[in-house]
XYZ file of N, CA and C in Angstrom:
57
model
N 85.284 91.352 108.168
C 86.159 92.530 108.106
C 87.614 92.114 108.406
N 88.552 92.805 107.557
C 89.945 92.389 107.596
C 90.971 93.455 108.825
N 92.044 93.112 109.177
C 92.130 93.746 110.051
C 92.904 95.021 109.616
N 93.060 94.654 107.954
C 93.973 96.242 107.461
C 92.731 96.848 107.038
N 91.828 96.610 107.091
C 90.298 97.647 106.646
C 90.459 98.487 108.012
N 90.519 97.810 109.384
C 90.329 98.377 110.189
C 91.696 99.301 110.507
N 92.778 99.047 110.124
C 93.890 100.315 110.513
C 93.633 101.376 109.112
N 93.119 100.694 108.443
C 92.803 101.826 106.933
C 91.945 102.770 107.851
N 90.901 102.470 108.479
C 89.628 103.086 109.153
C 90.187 104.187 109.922
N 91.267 103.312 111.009
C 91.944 104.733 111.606
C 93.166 105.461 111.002
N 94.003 104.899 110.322
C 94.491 105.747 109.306
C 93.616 107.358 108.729
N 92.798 106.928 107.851
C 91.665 107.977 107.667
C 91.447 108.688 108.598
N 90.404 108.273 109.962
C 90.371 109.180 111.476
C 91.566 109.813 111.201
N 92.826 109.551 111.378
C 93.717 110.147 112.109
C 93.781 111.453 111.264
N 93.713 111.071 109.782
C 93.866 112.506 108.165
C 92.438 113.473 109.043
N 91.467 112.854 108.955
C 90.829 113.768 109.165
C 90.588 114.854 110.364
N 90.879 114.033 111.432
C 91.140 114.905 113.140
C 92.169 115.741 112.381
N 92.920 115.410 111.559
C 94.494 116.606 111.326
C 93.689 117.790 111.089
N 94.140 119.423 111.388
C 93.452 120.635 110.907
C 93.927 120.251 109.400
């Protein structure tokens, strides 16, 4: 696993926690 997969990962989290 690369380590921009893993800020992609929380990138995403972060869209989705948004209302």
């Amino acid at each position: 696993m690369t380590l921009r997969k893993y800020i992609r990962y929380q990138f995403n989290f972060l869209d989705l926690a948004k209302p």
